[in-house]
PDB file of C-alpha atoms in Angstrom:
ATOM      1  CA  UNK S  21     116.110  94.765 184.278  1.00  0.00           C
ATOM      2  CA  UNK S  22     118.260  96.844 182.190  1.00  0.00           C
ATOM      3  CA  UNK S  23     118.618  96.902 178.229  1.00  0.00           C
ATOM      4  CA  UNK S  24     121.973  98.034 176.714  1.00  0.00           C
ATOM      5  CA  UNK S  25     121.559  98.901 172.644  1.00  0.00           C
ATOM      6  CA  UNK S  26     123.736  97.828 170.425  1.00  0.00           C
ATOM      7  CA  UNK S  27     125.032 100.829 168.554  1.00  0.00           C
ATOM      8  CA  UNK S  28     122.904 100.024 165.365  1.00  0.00           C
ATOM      9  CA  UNK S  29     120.137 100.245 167.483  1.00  0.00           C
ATOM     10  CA  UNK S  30     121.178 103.421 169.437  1.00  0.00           C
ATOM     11  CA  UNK S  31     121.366 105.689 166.197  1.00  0.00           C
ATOM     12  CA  UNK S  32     117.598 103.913 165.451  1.00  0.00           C
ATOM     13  CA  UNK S  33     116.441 105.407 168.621  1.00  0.00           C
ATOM     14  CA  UNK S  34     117.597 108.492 168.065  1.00  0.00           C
ATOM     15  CA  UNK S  35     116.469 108.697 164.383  1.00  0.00           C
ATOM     16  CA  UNK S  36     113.081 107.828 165.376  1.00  0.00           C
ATOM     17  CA  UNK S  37     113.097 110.830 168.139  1.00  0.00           C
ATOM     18  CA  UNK S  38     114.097 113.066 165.255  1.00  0.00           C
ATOM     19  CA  UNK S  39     117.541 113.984 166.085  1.00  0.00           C
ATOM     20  CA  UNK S  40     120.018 114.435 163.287  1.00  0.00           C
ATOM     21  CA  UNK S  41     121.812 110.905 162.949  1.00  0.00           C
ATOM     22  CA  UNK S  42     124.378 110.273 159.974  1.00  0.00           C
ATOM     23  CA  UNK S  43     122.561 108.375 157.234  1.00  0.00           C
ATOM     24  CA  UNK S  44     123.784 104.031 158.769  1.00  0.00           C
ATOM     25  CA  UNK S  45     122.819 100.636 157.719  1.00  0.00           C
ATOM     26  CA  UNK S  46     123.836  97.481 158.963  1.00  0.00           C
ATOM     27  CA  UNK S  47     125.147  95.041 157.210  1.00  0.00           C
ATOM     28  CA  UNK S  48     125.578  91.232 157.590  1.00  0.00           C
ATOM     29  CA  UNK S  49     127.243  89.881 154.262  1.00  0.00           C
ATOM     30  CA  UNK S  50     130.237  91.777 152.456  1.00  0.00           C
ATOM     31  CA  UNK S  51     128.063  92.085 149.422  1.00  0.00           C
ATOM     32  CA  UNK S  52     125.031  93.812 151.333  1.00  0.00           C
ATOM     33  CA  UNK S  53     128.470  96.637 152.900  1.00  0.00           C
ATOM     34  CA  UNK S  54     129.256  97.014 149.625  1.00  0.00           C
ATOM     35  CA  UNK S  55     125.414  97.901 148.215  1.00  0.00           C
ATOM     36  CA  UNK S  56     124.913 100.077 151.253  1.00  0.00           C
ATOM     37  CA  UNK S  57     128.440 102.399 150.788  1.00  0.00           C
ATOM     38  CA  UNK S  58     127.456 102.736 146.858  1.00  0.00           C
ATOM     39  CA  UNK S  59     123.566 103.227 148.147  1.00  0.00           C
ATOM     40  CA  UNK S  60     124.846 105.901 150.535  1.00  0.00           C
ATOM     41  CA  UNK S  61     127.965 107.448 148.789  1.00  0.00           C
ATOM     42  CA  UNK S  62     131.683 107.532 149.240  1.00  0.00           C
ATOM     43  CA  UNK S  63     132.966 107.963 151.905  1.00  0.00           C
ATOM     44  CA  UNK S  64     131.931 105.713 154.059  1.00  0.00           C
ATOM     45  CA  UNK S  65     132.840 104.676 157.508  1.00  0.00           C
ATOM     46  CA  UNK S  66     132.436 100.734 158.508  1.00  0.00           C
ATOM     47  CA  UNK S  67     132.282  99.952 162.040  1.00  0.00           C
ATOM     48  CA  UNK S  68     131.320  96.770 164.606  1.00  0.00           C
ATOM     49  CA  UNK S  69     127.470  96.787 166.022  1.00  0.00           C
ATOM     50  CA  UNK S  70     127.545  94.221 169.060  1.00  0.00           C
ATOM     51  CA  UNK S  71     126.054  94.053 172.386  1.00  0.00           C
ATOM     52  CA  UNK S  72     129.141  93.102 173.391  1.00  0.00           C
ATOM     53  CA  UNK S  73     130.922  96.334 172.405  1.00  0.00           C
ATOM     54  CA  UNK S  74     131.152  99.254 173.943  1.00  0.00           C
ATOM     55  CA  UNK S  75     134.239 101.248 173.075  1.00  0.00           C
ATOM     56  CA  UNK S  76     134.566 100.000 169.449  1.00  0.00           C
ATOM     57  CA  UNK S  77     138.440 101.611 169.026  1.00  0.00           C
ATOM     58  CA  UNK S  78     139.529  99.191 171.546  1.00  0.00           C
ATOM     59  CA  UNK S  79     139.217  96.334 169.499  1.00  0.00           C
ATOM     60  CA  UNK S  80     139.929  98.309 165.824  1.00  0.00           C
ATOM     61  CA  UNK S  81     135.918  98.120 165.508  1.00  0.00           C
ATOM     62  CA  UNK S  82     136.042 101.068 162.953  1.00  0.00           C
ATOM     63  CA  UNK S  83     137.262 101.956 159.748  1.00  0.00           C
ATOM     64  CA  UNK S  84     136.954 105.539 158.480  1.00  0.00           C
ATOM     65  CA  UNK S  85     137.621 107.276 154.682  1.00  0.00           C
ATOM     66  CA  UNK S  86     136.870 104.395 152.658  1.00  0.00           C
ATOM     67  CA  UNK S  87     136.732 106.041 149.316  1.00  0.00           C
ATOM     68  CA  UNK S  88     135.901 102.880 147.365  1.00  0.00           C
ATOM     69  CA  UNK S  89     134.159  99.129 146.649  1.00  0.00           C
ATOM     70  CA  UNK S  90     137.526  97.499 147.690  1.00  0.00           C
ATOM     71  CA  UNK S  91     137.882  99.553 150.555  1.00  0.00           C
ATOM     72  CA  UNK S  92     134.546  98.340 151.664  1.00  0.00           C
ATOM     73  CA  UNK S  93     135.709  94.563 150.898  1.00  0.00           C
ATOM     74  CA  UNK S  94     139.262  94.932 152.518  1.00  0.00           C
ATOM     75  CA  UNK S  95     137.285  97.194 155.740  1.00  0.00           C
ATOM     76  CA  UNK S  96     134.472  94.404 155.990  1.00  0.00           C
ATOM     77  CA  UNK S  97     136.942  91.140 156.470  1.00  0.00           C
ATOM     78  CA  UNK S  98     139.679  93.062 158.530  1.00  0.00           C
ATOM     79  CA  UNK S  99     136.513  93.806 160.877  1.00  0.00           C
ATOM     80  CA  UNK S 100     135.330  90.486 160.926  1.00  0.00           C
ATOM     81  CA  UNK S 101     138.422  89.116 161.962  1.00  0.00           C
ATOM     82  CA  UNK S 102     139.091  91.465 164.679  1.00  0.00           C
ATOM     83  CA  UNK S 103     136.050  90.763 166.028  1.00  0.00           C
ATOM     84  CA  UNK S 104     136.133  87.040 165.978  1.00  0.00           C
ATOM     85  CA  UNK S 105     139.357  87.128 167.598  1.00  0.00           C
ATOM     86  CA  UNK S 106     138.152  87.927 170.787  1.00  0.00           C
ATOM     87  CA  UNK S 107     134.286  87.077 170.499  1.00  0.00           C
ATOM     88  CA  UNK S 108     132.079  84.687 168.968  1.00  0.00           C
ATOM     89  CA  UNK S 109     130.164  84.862 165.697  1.00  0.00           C
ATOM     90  CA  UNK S 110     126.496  84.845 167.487  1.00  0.00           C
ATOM     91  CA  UNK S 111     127.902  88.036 169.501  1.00  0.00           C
ATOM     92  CA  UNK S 112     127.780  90.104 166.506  1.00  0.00           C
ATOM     93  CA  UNK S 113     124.767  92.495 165.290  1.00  0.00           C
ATOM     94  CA  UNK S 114     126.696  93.304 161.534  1.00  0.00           C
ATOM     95  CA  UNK S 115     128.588  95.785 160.000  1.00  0.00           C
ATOM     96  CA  UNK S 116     127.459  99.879 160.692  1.00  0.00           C
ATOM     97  CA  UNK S 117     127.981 101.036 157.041  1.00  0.00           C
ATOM     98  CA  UNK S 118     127.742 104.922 157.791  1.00  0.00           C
ATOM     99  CA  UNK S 119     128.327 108.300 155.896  1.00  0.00           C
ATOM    100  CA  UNK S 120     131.298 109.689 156.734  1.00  0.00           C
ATOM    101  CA  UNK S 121     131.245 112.432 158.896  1.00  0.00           C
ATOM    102  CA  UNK S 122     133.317 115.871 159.185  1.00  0.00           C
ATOM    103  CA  UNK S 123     133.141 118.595 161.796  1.00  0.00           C
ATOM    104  CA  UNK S 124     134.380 119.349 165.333  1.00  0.00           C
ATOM    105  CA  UNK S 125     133.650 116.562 167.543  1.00  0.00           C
ATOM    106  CA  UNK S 126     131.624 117.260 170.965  1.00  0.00           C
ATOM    107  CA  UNK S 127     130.286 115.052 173.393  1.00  0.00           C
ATOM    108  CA  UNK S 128     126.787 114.780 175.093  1.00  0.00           C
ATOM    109  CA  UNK S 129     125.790 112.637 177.700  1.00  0.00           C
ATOM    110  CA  UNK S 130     123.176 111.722 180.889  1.00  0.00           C
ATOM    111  CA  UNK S 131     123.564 109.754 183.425  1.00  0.00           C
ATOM    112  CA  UNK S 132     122.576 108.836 186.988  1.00  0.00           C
ATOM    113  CA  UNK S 133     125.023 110.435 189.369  1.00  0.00           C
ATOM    114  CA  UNK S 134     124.798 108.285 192.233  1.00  0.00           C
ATOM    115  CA  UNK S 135     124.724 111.460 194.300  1.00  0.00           C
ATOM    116  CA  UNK S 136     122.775 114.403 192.696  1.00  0.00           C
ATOM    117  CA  UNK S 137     120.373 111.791 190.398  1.00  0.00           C
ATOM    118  CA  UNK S 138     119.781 112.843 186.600  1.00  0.00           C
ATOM    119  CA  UNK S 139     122.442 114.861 184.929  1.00  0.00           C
ATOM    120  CA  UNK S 140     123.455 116.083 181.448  1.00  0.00           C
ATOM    121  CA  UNK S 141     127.407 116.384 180.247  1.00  0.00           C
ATOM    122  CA  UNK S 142     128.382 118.871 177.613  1.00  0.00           C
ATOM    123  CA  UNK S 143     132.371 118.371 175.931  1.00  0.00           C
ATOM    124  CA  UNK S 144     134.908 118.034 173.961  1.00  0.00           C
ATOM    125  CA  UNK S 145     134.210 114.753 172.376  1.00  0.00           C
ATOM    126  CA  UNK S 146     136.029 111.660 169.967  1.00  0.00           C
ATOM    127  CA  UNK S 147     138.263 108.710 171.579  1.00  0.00           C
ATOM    128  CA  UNK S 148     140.512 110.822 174.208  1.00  0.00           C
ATOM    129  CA  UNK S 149     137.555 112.684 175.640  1.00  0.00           C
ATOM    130  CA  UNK S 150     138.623 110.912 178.958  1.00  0.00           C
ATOM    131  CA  UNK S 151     142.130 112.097 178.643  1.00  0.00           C
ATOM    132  CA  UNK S 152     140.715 115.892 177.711  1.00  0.00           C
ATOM    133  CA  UNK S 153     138.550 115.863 180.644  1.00  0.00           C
ATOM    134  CA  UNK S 154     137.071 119.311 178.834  1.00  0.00           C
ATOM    135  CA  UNK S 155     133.527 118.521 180.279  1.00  0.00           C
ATOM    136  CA  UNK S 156     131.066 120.087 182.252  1.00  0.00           C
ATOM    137  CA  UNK S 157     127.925 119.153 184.169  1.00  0.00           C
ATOM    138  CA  UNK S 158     124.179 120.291 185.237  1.00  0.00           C
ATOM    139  CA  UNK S 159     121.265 118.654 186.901  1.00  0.00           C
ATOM    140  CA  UNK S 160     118.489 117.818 184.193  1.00  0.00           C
ATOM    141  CA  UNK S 161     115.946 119.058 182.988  1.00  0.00           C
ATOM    142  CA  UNK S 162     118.328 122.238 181.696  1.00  0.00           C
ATOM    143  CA  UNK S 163     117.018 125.207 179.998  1.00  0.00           C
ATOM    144  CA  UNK S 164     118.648 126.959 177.068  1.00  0.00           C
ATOM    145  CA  UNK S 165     120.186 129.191 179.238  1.00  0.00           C
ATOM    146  CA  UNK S 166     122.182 126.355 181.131  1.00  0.00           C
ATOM    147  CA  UNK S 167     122.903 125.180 177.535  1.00  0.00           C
ATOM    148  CA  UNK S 168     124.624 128.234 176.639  1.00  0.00           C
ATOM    149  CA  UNK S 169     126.369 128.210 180.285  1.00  0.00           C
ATOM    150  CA  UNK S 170     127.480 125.265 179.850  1.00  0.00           C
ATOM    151  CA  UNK S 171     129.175 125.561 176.734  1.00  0.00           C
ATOM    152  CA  UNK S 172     130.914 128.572 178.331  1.00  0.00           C
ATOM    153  CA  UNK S 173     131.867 126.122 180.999  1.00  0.00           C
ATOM    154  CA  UNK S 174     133.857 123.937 178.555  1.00  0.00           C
ATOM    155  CA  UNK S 175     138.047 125.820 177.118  1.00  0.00           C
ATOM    156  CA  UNK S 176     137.109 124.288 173.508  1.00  0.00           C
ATOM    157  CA  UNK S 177     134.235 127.014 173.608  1.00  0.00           C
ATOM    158  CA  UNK S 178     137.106 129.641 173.091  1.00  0.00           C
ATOM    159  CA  UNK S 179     138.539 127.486 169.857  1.00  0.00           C
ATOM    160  CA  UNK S 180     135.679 127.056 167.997  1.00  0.00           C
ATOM    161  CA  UNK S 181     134.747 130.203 168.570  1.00  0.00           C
ATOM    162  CA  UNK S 182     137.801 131.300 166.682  1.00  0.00           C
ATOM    163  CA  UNK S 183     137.947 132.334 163.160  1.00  0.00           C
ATOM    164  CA  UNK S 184     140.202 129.045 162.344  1.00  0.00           C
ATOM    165  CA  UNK S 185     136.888 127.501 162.714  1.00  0.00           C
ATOM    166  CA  UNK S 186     134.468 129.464 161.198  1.00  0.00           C
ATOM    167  CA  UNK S 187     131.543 126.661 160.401  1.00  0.00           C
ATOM    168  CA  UNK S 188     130.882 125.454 164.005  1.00  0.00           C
ATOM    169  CA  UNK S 189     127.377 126.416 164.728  1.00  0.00           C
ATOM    170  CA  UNK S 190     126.968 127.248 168.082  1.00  0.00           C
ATOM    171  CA  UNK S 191     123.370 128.021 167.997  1.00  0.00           C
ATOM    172  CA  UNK S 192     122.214 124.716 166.735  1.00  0.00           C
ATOM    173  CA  UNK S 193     124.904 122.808 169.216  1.00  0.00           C
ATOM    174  CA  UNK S 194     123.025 124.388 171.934  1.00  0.00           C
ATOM    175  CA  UNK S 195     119.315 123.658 170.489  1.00  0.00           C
ATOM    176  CA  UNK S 196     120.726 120.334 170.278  1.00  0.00           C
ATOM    177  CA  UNK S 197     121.923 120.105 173.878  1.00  0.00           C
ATOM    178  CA  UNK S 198     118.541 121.176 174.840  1.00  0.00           C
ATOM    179  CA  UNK S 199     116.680 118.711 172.806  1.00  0.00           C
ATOM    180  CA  UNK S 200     118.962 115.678 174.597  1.00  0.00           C
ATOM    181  CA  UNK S 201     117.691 117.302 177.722  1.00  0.00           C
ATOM    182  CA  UNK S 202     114.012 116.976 176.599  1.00  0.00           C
ATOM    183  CA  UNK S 203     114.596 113.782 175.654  1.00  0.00           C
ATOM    184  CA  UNK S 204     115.956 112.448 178.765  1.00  0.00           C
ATOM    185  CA  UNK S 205     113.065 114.366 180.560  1.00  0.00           C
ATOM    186  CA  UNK S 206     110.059 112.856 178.561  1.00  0.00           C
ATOM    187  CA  UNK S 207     112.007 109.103 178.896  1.00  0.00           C
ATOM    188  CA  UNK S 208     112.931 108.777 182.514  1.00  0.00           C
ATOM    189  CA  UNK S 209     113.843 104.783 181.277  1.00  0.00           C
ATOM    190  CA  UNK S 210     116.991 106.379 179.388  1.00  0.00           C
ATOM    191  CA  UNK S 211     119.409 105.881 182.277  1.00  0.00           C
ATOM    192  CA  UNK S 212     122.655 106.705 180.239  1.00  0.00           C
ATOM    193  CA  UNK S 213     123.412 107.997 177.040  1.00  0.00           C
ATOM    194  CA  UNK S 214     126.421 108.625 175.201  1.00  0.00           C
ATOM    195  CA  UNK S 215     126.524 110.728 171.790  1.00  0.00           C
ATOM    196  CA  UNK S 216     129.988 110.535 170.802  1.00  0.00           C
ATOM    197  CA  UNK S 217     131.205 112.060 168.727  1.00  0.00           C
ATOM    198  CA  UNK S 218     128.472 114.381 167.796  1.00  0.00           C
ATOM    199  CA  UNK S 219     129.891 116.275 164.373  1.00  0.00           C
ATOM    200  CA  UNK S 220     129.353 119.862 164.403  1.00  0.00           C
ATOM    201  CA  UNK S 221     129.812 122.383 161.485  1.00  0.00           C
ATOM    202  CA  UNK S 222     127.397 124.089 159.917  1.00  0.00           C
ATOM    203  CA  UNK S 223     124.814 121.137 160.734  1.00  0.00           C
ATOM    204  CA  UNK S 224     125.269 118.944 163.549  1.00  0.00           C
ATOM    205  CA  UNK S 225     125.195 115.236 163.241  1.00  0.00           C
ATOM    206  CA  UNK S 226     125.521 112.255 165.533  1.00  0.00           C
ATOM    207  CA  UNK S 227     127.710 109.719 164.555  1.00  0.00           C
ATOM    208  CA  UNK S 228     127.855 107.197 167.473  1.00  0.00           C
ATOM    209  CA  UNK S 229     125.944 106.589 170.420  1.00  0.00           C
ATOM    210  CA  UNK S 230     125.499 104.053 173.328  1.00  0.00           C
ATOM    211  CA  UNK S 231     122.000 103.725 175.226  1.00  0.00           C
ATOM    212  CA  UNK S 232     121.086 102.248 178.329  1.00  0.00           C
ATOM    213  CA  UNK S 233     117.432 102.012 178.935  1.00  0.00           C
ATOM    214  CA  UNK S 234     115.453 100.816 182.372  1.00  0.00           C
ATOM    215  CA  UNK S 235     113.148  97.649 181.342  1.00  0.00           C
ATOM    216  CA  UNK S 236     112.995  95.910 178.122  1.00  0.00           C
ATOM    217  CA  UNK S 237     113.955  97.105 174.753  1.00  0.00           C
ATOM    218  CA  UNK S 238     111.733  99.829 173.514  1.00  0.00           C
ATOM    219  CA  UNK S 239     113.391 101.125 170.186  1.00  0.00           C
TER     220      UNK S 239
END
């Protein structure tokens, strides 16, 4: 039996592991998106939470830079009804009401391979990461050597690297490649995980994320 979280409860996961996840809440009414974006602080992003959802841009499942309360009404209904076009009310979790995030986006994944067994991705991350194909790959567990390799690995080391921008910290990006390695170590029932994109500046913050776990749900 496998267990696929919906993104809501992805970025719980990972919040309760301690890893640095923008400040979300789901919401089911307009009323309760609204109270959450004022509760967190413009701007917000809105997005779709649904188990049957995985790459939310295909269906125009997120709204970003909403600066203020009609934003969050006009966001919340154009949502709904792009979601009810295709799926059914009782298919939908709520409404991600989340912090809007700024920085470089990267990617960091694990998988099975079917081949070589556990493995960790490092990349360039955000909706074309497919069309980039700026990734790289190592067997898990890694050590923060292979972090640092890996980034190597990857051309976008070279760019953010440059002085255009200054405020990606590669140090913690690599502590925080290691840590998803740890993870994925310690919870051999994580059989895929997708952080993407993972914000990196001076901080570095997860901003989506899509879990597959071995057995029941265990969030």
């Amino acid at each position: 039996m496998e267990t696929i979280l919906t993104a809501f409860e992805a970025l719980e996961f990972l919040k309760k592991k301690e890893f640095p996840v923008l400040e979300s809440k789901i919401a089911k009414k307009e009323e309760e998106a609204l109270f959450y974006a004022k509760e967190i602080g413009f701007p917000v992003t809105l997005k779709i939470s649904s188990k049957k959802v995985i790459h939310k841009s295909e269906i125009r499942g997120v709204r970003t830079f909403i600066v203020d309360a009609e934003g969050v009404r006009r966001a919340f209904r154009d949502l709904l009804d792009s979601f009810y076009s295709i799926f059914r009310e009782d298919d939908l979790e709520g409404i991600i009401v989340q912090k809007m995030g700024f920085g470089f986006e990267m990617i960091v994944g694990v998988y099975e391979d079917i081949n070589f067994g556990p493995v960790i991705m490092v990349g360039q991350g955000g909706i074309y990461v497919e069309d980039v194909g700026d990734v790289t790959f190592r067997l898990l567990p890694i050590t923060e050597r292979d972090a640092t390799s890996m980034f190597e690995d990857i051309s976008v080391s070279k760019v953010v690297r440059s002085k255009r921008i200054a405020d990606f910290d590669v140090l913690k990006f690599l502590q925080f490649v290691k840590k998803v390695s740890d993870l994925a170590t310690q919870r051999p029932e994580i059989k895929e995980m997708d952080l993407n994109p993972v914000f990196v500046s001076k901080e570095v913050m997860i901003c989506d994320a899509r879990i597959r776990l071995l057995g029941a749900r265990s969030v």
